[in-house]
Coordinates of N, CA and C and ligand atoms in Angstrom, one line a residue:
X1 N 162.4 33.6 161.5 CA 161.6 32.6 160.7 C 160.7 33.3 159.7
X2 N 160.7 32.8 158.5 CA 159.8 33.4 157.5 C 158.4 33.2 157.9
X3 N 157.6 34.3 157.7 CA 156.2 34.3 158.0 C 155.4 33.4 157.0
X4 N 154.5 32.6 157.5 CA 153.7 31.8 156.6 C 152.6 32.7 156.0
X5 N 152.3 32.5 154.7 CA 151.2 33.3 154.1 C 149.9 32.9 154.7
X6 N 148.9 33.8 155.0 CA 147.6 33.3 155.5 C 146.9 32.5 154.4
X7 N 146.3 31.5 154.9 CA 145.6 30.6 153.9 C 144.2 31.0 153.7
X8 N 143.7 30.9 152.5 CA 142.2 31.2 152.3 C 141.4 30.1 153.0
X9 N 140.2 30.4 153.5 CA 139.4 29.4 154.1 C 139.2 28.2 153.2
X10 N 139.1 28.5 151.9 CA 138.8 27.4 150.9 C 140.0 26.5 150.9
X11 N 141.2 27.0 150.8 CA 142.4 26.2 150.8 C 142.5 25.4 152.1
X12 N 142.2 26.2 153.2 CA 142.4 25.6 154.5 C 141.6 24.3 154.7
X13 N 140.3 24.3 154.2 CA 139.5 23.1 154.4 C 139.7 22.1 153.2
X14 N 140.5 22.4 152.3 CA 140.8 21.5 151.2 C 139.6 21.3 150.2
X15 N 138.8 22.4 150.2 CA 137.6 22.3 149.3 C 137.9 22.2 147.8
X16 N 137.1 21.4 147.1 CA 137.2 21.4 145.7 C 136.0 22.1 145.1
X17 N 136.1 22.5 143.8 CA 134.9 23.2 143.3 C 133.7 22.3 143.2
X18 N 132.5 22.9 143.5 CA 131.3 22.1 143.5 C 131.1 21.5 144.9
X19 N 131.9 21.8 145.9 CA 131.7 21.2 147.2 C 131.8 22.4 148.2
X20 N 130.9 22.3 149.2 CA 131.1 23.3 150.3 C 130.8 22.6 151.6
X21 N 131.3 23.1 152.7 CA 131.1 22.6 154.0 C 130.6 23.6 155.0
X22 N 129.7 23.2 155.9 CA 129.3 24.1 157.0 C 129.3 23.3 158.3
X23 N 129.7 24.0 159.3 CA 129.9 23.4 160.6 C 128.6 22.9 161.2
X24 N 128.5 21.6 161.6 CA 127.3 21.1 162.3 C 127.6 21.0 163.8
X25 N 128.8 20.5 164.1 CA 129.2 20.3 165.5 C 130.6 20.8 165.6
X26 N 130.8 21.8 166.5 CA 132.2 22.4 166.6 C 133.1 21.5 167.4
X27 N 134.4 21.7 167.2 CA 135.4 20.9 167.9 C 135.2 21.0 169.4
X28 N 134.9 22.2 169.9 CA 134.7 22.3 171.3 C 133.5 21.5 171.8
X29 N 132.4 21.4 171.1 CA 131.3 20.6 171.4 C 131.6 19.1 171.4
X30 N 132.4 18.8 170.4 CA 132.8 17.4 170.3 C 133.6 17.0 171.5
X31 N 134.6 17.8 171.9 CA 135.4 17.5 173.1 C 134.6 17.4 174.3
X32 N 133.6 18.2 174.4 CA 132.8 18.2 175.6 C 132.0 16.9 175.7
X33 N 131.4 16.4 174.6 CA 130.6 15.2 174.6 C 131.5 14.0 174.7
X34 N 132.7 14.0 174.1 CA 133.6 12.9 174.3 C 134.0 12.7 175.7
X35 N 134.2 13.8 176.4 CA 134.5 13.7 177.9 C 133.3 13.1 178.6
X36 N 132.1 13.6 178.3 CA 130.9 13.0 178.9 C 130.8 11.5 178.7
X37 N 131.0 11.1 177.4 CA 130.9 9.7 177.1 C 132.0 8.9 177.9
X38 N 133.2 9.4 178.0 CA 134.2 8.7 178.8 C 133.8 8.5 180.2
X39 N 133.1 9.6 180.8 CA 132.7 9.5 182.1 C 131.6 8.4 182.3
X40 N 130.7 8.3 181.3 CA 129.7 7.3 181.3 C 130.3 5.9 181.3
X41 N 131.3 5.7 180.4 CA 131.9 4.4 180.3 C 132.6 4.1 181.6
X42 N 133.4 5.0 182.1 CA 134.1 4.7 183.4 C 133.1 4.5 184.6
X43 N 131.9 5.1 184.5 CA 130.9 4.8 185.5 C 130.5 3.4 185.5
X44 N 130.4 2.8 184.3 CA 130.0 1.4 184.1 C 131.1 0.5 184.3
X45 N 132.3 0.9 184.1 CA 133.5 0.0 184.2 C 134.6 0.8 185.0
X46 N 134.4 1.0 186.3 CA 135.3 1.9 187.1 C 136.7 1.5 187.1
X47 N 137.0 0.2 187.3 CA 138.4 -0.2 187.4 C 138.8 -1.3 186.4
X48 N 138.0 -1.5 185.4 CA 138.2 -2.5 184.4 C 139.2 -2.1 183.4
X49 N 140.2 -3.0 183.0 CA 141.0 -2.6 181.8 C 140.1 -2.6 180.6
X50 N 140.1 -1.6 179.8 CA 139.2 -1.5 178.6 C 140.0 -1.6 177.3
X51 N 139.5 -2.4 176.4 CA 140.1 -2.7 175.1 C 139.3 -2.0 174.1
X52 N 139.8 -0.9 173.5 CA 139.0 -0.2 172.5 C 139.3 -0.7 171.1
X53 N 138.3 -0.9 170.3 CA 138.4 -1.4 168.9 C 138.0 -0.3 168.0
X54 N 138.9 0.4 167.4 CA 138.5 1.5 166.4 C 138.2 0.9 165.1
X55 N 137.2 1.4 164.5 CA 136.8 1.0 163.1 C 137.5 2.0 162.2
X56 N 138.5 1.6 161.4 CA 139.2 2.5 160.6 C 138.4 2.9 159.4
X57 N 138.7 4.1 158.8 CA 139.6 5.0 159.4 C 138.9 6.1 160.2
X58 N 137.6 6.2 160.0 CA 136.8 7.3 160.5 C 136.9 7.5 162.0
X59 N 137.2 6.5 162.7 CA 137.1 6.6 164.2 C 138.4 7.1 164.8
X60 N 139.5 7.4 164.0 CA 140.8 7.6 164.7 C 140.9 8.8 165.6
X61 N 140.3 9.9 165.3 CA 140.4 11.1 166.2 C 139.5 10.9 167.4
X62 N 138.3 10.3 167.2 CA 137.4 10.0 168.3 C 138.0 9.0 169.2
X63 N 138.6 8.0 168.7 CA 139.3 7.0 169.6 C 140.5 7.6 170.4
X64 N 141.2 8.4 169.7 CA 142.4 9.1 170.3 C 141.9 10.0 171.5
X65 N 140.9 10.7 171.2 CA 140.4 11.6 172.3 C 139.7 10.9 173.4
X66 N 138.9 9.9 173.0 CA 138.2 9.0 174.0 C 139.2 8.3 174.9
X67 N 140.2 7.7 174.3 CA 141.2 6.9 175.1 C 141.8 7.8 176.1
X68 N 142.2 9.1 175.8 CA 142.8 10.0 176.7 C 141.9 10.4 177.8
X69 N 140.6 10.6 177.5 CA 139.7 11.0 178.5 C 139.3 9.9 179.5
X70 N 139.4 8.6 179.0 CA 139.0 7.5 179.9 C 139.9 7.3 181.1
X71 N 141.2 7.5 180.9 CA 142.1 7.2 182.1 C 142.1 5.7 182.4
X72 N 142.8 5.3 183.4 CA 142.9 3.9 183.8 C 143.6 3.1 182.7
X73 N 143.4 1.7 182.8 CA 144.1 0.8 181.9 C 143.3 0.7 180.6
X74 N 143.9 1.2 179.5 CA 143.3 1.2 178.2 C 144.2 0.6 177.1
X75 N 143.7 -0.3 176.3 CA 144.5 -0.7 175.2 C 143.7 -0.5 173.9
X76 N 144.3 -0.5 172.8 CA 143.5 -0.5 171.6 C 144.0 -1.3 170.4
X77 N 143.0 -1.6 169.5 CA 143.3 -2.4 168.3 C 142.4 -1.8 167.2
X78 N 142.6 -2.2 166.0 CA 141.8 -1.6 164.9 C 141.3 -2.7 163.9
X79 N 140.2 -2.4 163.4 CA 139.6 -3.2 162.4 C 139.3 -2.4 161.2
X80 N 139.4 -2.9 160.0 CA 139.0 -2.1 158.8 C 137.9 -2.8 158.1
X81 N 136.9 -2.1 157.8 CA 135.8 -2.6 157.0 C 135.4 -1.6 156.0
X82 N 134.8 -2.0 154.9 CA 134.2 -1.0 154.0 C 132.8 -1.3 153.7
X83 N 132.0 -0.3 153.7 CA 130.6 -0.5 153.3 C 130.2 0.5 152.3
X84 N 130.9 1.6 152.3 CA 130.6 2.7 151.4 C 131.4 2.6 150.2
X85 N 130.9 2.9 149.0 CA 131.7 3.0 147.8 C 132.4 4.4 147.8
X86 N 132.5 5.0 146.6 CA 133.2 6.3 146.5 C 132.3 7.5 146.9
X87 N 131.0 7.3 146.7 CA 130.1 8.4 146.8 C 129.6 8.6 148.3
X88 N 128.3 9.1 148.4 CA 127.8 9.3 149.7 C 126.7 8.3 150.0
X89 N 126.5 7.3 149.2 CA 125.5 6.2 149.4 C 126.1 4.9 149.7
X90 N 125.5 4.2 150.7 CA 126.0 2.9 151.1 C 125.7 1.9 150.0
X91 N 126.6 0.9 149.9 CA 126.4 -0.2 149.0 C 125.5 -1.3 149.7
X92 N 125.5 -1.2 151.0 CA 124.7 -2.1 151.8 C 125.6 -3.4 152.1
X93 N 126.7 -3.5 151.5 CA 127.6 -4.7 151.7 C 128.7 -4.3 152.7
X94 N 129.1 -5.2 153.5 CA 130.2 -5.0 154.5 C 131.3 -6.0 154.2
X95 N 132.5 -5.4 154.0 CA 133.6 -6.3 153.7 C 134.7 -6.0 154.7
X96 N 135.4 -7.1 155.2 CA 136.5 -6.9 156.1 C 137.8 -6.7 155.4
X97 N 138.5 -5.6 155.6 CA 139.7 -5.3 155.0 C 140.9 -5.6 155.9
X98 N 140.7 -5.5 157.2 CA 141.8 -5.8 158.2 C 141.2 -6.3 159.4
X99 N 141.7 -7.5 159.9 CA 141.2 -8.0 161.1 C 142.0 -7.5 162.3
X100 N 141.5 -7.8 163.5 CA 142.2 -7.4 164.8 C 143.6 -8.1 164.9
X101 N 144.5 -7.4 165.6 CA 145.8 -8.0 165.8 C 145.8 -9.0 167.0
X102 N 145.0 -8.7 168.0 CA 145.1 -9.6 169.2 C 143.7 -10.1 169.5
X103 N 143.6 -11.2 170.2 CA 142.4 -11.9 170.6 C 141.6 -11.0 171.6
X104 N 140.3 -11.0 171.5 CA 139.5 -10.2 172.5 C 138.8 -11.1 173.5
X105 N 139.1 -12.4 173.5 CA 138.5 -13.4 174.4 C 138.8 -12.9 175.9
X106 N 137.7 -12.8 176.7 CA 137.8 -12.4 178.1 C 138.1 -11.0 178.3
X107 N 138.1 -10.2 177.3 CA 138.4 -8.7 177.5 C 137.1 -7.9 177.6
X108 N 137.2 -6.7 178.2 CA 136.1 -5.8 178.1 C 136.3 -4.8 177.0
X109 N 135.5 -5.1 175.9 CA 135.7 -4.4 174.6 C 134.7 -3.3 174.4
X110 N 135.2 -2.2 173.9 CA 134.3 -1.1 173.5 C 134.6 -0.9 172.0
X111 N 133.6 -1.1 171.2 CA 133.8 -0.8 169.8 C 133.6 0.7 169.6
X112 N 134.5 1.3 168.9 CA 134.5 2.7 168.7 C 134.3 3.1 167.2
X113 N 133.1 3.6 167.0 CA 132.7 3.9 165.6 C 132.5 5.4 165.4
X114 N 132.8 5.9 164.2 CA 132.5 7.3 164.0 C 131.0 7.6 163.9
X115 N 130.3 6.8 163.1 CA 128.9 7.1 162.8 C 128.1 5.9 162.6
X116 N 126.9 5.9 163.1 CA 125.9 4.9 162.9 C 124.9 5.4 161.9
X117 N 124.9 4.7 160.8 CA 124.0 5.1 159.7 C 122.9 4.0 159.5
X118 N 123.0 3.2 158.5 CA 122.1 2.1 158.4 C 122.2 1.1 159.6
X119 N 123.4 1.0 160.1 CA 123.7 0.0 161.2 C 124.2 -1.3 160.7
X120 N 124.3 -1.4 159.4 CA 124.8 -2.7 158.8 C 126.2 -3.0 159.2
X121 N 127.1 -2.0 159.2 CA 128.5 -2.3 159.6 C 128.5 -2.8 161.0
X122 N 127.9 -2.1 161.9 CA 127.9 -2.4 163.3 C 127.3 -3.8 163.6
X123 N 126.3 -4.1 162.9 CA 125.6 -5.4 163.0 C 126.6 -6.5 162.7
X124 N 127.3 -6.3 161.5 CA 128.3 -7.3 161.1 C 129.4 -7.4 162.1
X125 N 129.9 -6.3 162.6 CA 131.0 -6.3 163.6 C 130.6 -7.0 164.9
X126 N 129.4 -6.7 165.4 CA 129.0 -7.3 166.7 C 128.8 -8.8 166.6
X127 N 128.3 -9.2 165.4 CA 128.1 -10.7 165.3 C 129.5 -11.4 165.3
X128 N 130.4 -10.7 164.6 CA 131.8 -11.3 164.5 C 132.5 -11.3 165.9
X129 N 132.3 -10.2 166.6 CA 133.0 -10.1 167.9 C 132.4 -11.0 169.0
X130 N 131.0 -11.1 168.9 CA 130.4 -11.9 170.0 C 130.9 -13.4 169.9
X131 N 131.1 -13.9 168.7 CA 131.7 -15.2 168.5 C 133.0 -15.4 169.2
X132 N 133.7 -14.3 169.4 CA 135.1 -14.4 169.9 C 135.2 -14.3 171.5
X133 N 134.0 -14.4 172.1 CA 133.8 -14.5 173.5 C 134.5 -13.4 174.4
X134 N 134.2 -12.1 174.1 CA 134.7 -11.1 175.0 C 134.0 -11.2 176.4
X135 N 134.6 -10.6 177.4 CA 133.9 -10.5 178.7 C 132.7 -9.6 178.6
X136 N 132.9 -8.4 178.1 CA 131.9 -7.4 177.8 C 132.1 -6.9 176.4
X137 N 131.0 -6.5 175.8 CA 131.0 -6.0 174.4 C 130.1 -4.8 174.4
X138 N 130.6 -3.6 174.3 CA 129.8 -2.4 174.2 C 130.2 -1.5 173.0
X139 N 129.3 -0.6 172.7 CA 129.5 0.2 171.5 C 129.5 1.7 171.8
X140 N 130.5 2.4 171.4 CA 130.5 3.9 171.5 C 130.5 4.5 170.1
X141 N 129.5 5.3 169.8 CA 129.5 6.0 168.5 C 129.5 7.5 168.7
X142 N 130.2 8.2 167.9 CA 130.2 9.7 168.0 C 128.9 10.3 167.5
X143 N 128.5 9.8 166.3 CA 127.3 10.4 165.7 C 126.3 9.3 165.4
X144 N 125.0 9.6 165.5 CA 124.0 8.6 165.2 C 122.9 9.2 164.3
X145 N 122.9 8.7 163.1 CA 121.8 9.2 162.1 C 120.6 8.2 162.3
X146 N 119.9 8.6 163.4 CA 118.8 7.7 163.9 C 117.8 7.3 162.8
X147 N 117.4 8.2 162.0 CA 116.3 7.9 161.0 C 116.8 7.1 159.8
X148 N 118.0 6.8 159.7 CA 118.5 6.0 158.5 C 118.6 4.5 158.9
X149 N 118.3 4.2 160.1 CA 118.6 2.8 160.6 C 117.8 1.7 159.8
X150 N 118.5 0.7 159.4 CA 117.9 -0.5 158.8 C 118.1 -1.7 159.7
X151 N 119.3 -1.9 160.2 CA 119.6 -3.0 161.1 C 119.2 -2.7 162.5
X152 N 118.8 -3.8 163.2 CA 118.4 -3.6 164.6 C 119.6 -3.6 165.5
X153 N 120.2 -2.4 165.6 CA 121.4 -2.3 166.5 C 121.3 -0.9 167.2
X154 N 121.9 -0.8 168.3 CA 122.0 0.5 169.0 C 123.3 0.6 169.7
X155 N 123.7 1.9 169.9 CA 125.0 2.1 170.6 C 124.7 2.2 172.1
X156 N 125.7 1.8 172.9 CA 125.5 2.0 174.4 C 125.9 3.4 174.8
X157 N 126.8 4.0 174.1 CA 127.2 5.4 174.3 C 127.2 6.2 173.0
X158 N 126.5 7.3 173.0 CA 126.3 8.1 171.8 C 126.8 9.5 172.1
X159 N 127.5 10.1 171.1 CA 127.9 11.5 171.2 C 126.8 12.4 170.9
X160 N 126.3 12.3 169.6 CA 125.3 13.3 169.1 C 124.4 12.5 168.2
X161 N 123.1 12.6 168.4 CA 122.1 12.2 167.3 C 122.2 13.3 166.2
X162 N 122.2 13.0 165.0 CA 122.3 14.0 163.9 C 121.2 13.7 162.8
X163 N 120.9 14.8 162.1 CA 119.9 14.6 161.0 C 120.5 13.8 159.9
X164 N 119.6 13.5 158.9 CA 120.1 12.7 157.8 C 120.8 13.5 156.7
X165 N 122.0 13.9 157.1 CA 122.8 14.7 156.1 C 124.2 14.0 156.0
X166 N 124.9 14.2 154.9 CA 126.2 13.6 154.8 C 127.2 14.5 155.5
X167 N 127.9 14.0 156.4 CA 128.9 14.8 157.2 C 130.3 14.3 157.0
X168 N 131.2 15.3 157.2 CA 132.7 15.0 157.0 C 133.4 15.7 158.2
X169 N 134.6 15.4 158.3 CA 135.5 16.0 159.4 C 135.6 15.2 160.6
X170 N 136.6 15.5 161.4 CA 136.9 14.8 162.7 C 137.0 13.3 162.4
X171 N 137.6 13.0 161.3 CA 137.8 11.6 160.9 C 136.9 11.1 159.7
X172 N 135.8 11.7 159.6 CA 134.8 11.3 158.5 C 135.2 11.9 157.2
X173 N 135.1 11.0 156.1 CA 135.6 11.5 154.8 C 134.5 11.5 153.8
X174 N 134.8 12.2 152.7 CA 134.1 12.0 151.4 C 135.2 11.7 150.4
X175 N 135.2 10.5 149.9 CA 136.2 10.1 149.0 C 137.6 10.3 149.5
X176 N 137.8 9.9 150.8 CA 139.0 10.0 151.5 C 139.5 11.4 151.9
X177 N 138.7 12.4 151.5 CA 139.1 13.8 151.9 C 138.2 14.3 153.0
X178 N 138.7 15.4 153.6 CA 138.1 16.2 154.7 C 138.2 15.5 156.1
X179 N 138.9 14.4 156.2 CA 139.0 13.7 157.5 C 139.7 14.7 158.5
X180 N 140.6 15.6 158.0 CA 141.4 16.4 158.9 C 140.7 17.7 159.4
X181 N 139.4 17.9 159.0 CA 138.7 19.1 159.5 C 138.5 18.9 161.0
X182 N 138.7 19.9 161.8 CA 138.5 19.7 163.3 C 137.1 19.5 163.7
X183 N 136.1 20.1 163.0 CA 134.7 20.1 163.3 C 134.0 19.0 162.5
X184 N 132.8 18.6 162.9 CA 132.0 17.8 162.1 C 131.1 18.8 161.2
X185 N 131.2 18.6 159.9 CA 130.6 19.6 158.9 C 129.7 18.8 158.0
X186 N 128.6 19.5 157.6 CA 127.7 19.0 156.5 C 128.4 19.3 155.2
X187 N 128.5 18.3 154.3 CA 129.0 18.5 153.0 C 127.9 18.7 152.0
X188 N 128.0 19.8 151.3 CA 127.0 20.1 150.2 C 127.7 20.0 148.9
X189 N 127.1 19.2 148.0 CA 127.6 19.0 146.7 C 126.8 19.8 145.7
X190 N 127.5 20.6 144.8 CA 126.7 21.4 143.9 C 126.8 20.7 142.5
X191 N 125.6 20.5 141.9 CA 125.7 19.8 140.6 C 126.4 20.6 139.6
X192 N 127.1 19.9 138.6 CA 127.9 20.6 137.6 C 127.1 21.7 137.0
X193 N 127.7 22.9 136.9 CA 127.0 24.0 136.3 C 126.1 24.9 137.2
X194 N 125.7 24.3 138.4 CA 124.9 25.0 139.3 C 125.7 26.0 140.1
X195 N 125.1 27.2 140.4 CA 125.8 28.2 141.2 C 125.2 28.2 142.6
X196 N 126.1 28.4 143.5 CA 125.7 28.5 144.9 C 125.1 29.9 145.1
X197 N 123.9 30.0 145.7 CA 123.3 31.4 145.8 C 123.9 32.1 147.0
Ligands
IMP1 P1 126.4 2.0 158.1 O1 126.9 0.6 157.9 O2 125.4 2.4 157.1 O3 125.9 2.2 159.5 O4 127.6 3.0 157.8 C1 128.6 3.1 158.6 C2 129.8 3.7 157.9 O5 129.4 4.4 156.7 C3 130.5 4.6 158.8 O6 131.4 4.0 159.6 C4 131.1 5.6 157.8 O7 132.3 5.2 157.4 C5 130.1 5.6 156.7 N1 129.2 6.8 156.7 C6 127.9 6.8 157.0 N2 127.3 8.0 157.0 C7 128.4 8.8 156.7 C8 128.5 10.3 156.5 O8 127.5 11.0 156.7 N3 129.7 10.7 156.2 C9 130.8 9.9 156.1 N4 130.7 8.6 156.2 C10 129.5 8.1 156.5
MG2 MG1 133.5 4.1 159.0

């Protein structure tokens, strides 16, 4: 087999000029805390079939890892909403782009979100889901930017509280890029013309 050329770190992480990333939470730490969260959820619902609702697209890796750690009867569905525009700042508006495929009435539902920021997305989702009469409705978030909260919502299961920095990787994007980084990284943007010291 022909040998693959080693990739430069820059190419490997898909970096564009003016952007740099530094690891905030390693993949190993993520896996450890996802395992811990799954144990907490199973402690609360030992033999209950669980219906996970992933909020696209940021939650895909988190949902995939959490579902496998949970064991027992697990099903999942996906919802797509948008709150962020192209940049790193929220527009404050939440719009539904894709609804669930199946009813959640009478089910034990865990909403699986990548990150809790202002909380506006989660507030919108919880209001919507409560009307649909699930048996239980809980929230699992991987990351929580506690100091950014505007809406009065909280997660039942949290992976990591994080500082107010824009993060990418493990599903999280900047302009649809960096979702495939295995670690959660802080994204630094360098203004045009500025040099990184
Ligand atoms: P919220 O409605 O302000 O809580 O924002 C929730 C959504 O904004 C998340 O599901 C993410 O898609 C996005 N978001 C918030 N902070 C970040 C970040 O640091 N990096 C990438 N996406 C983020
Ligand atoms: Mg999201």
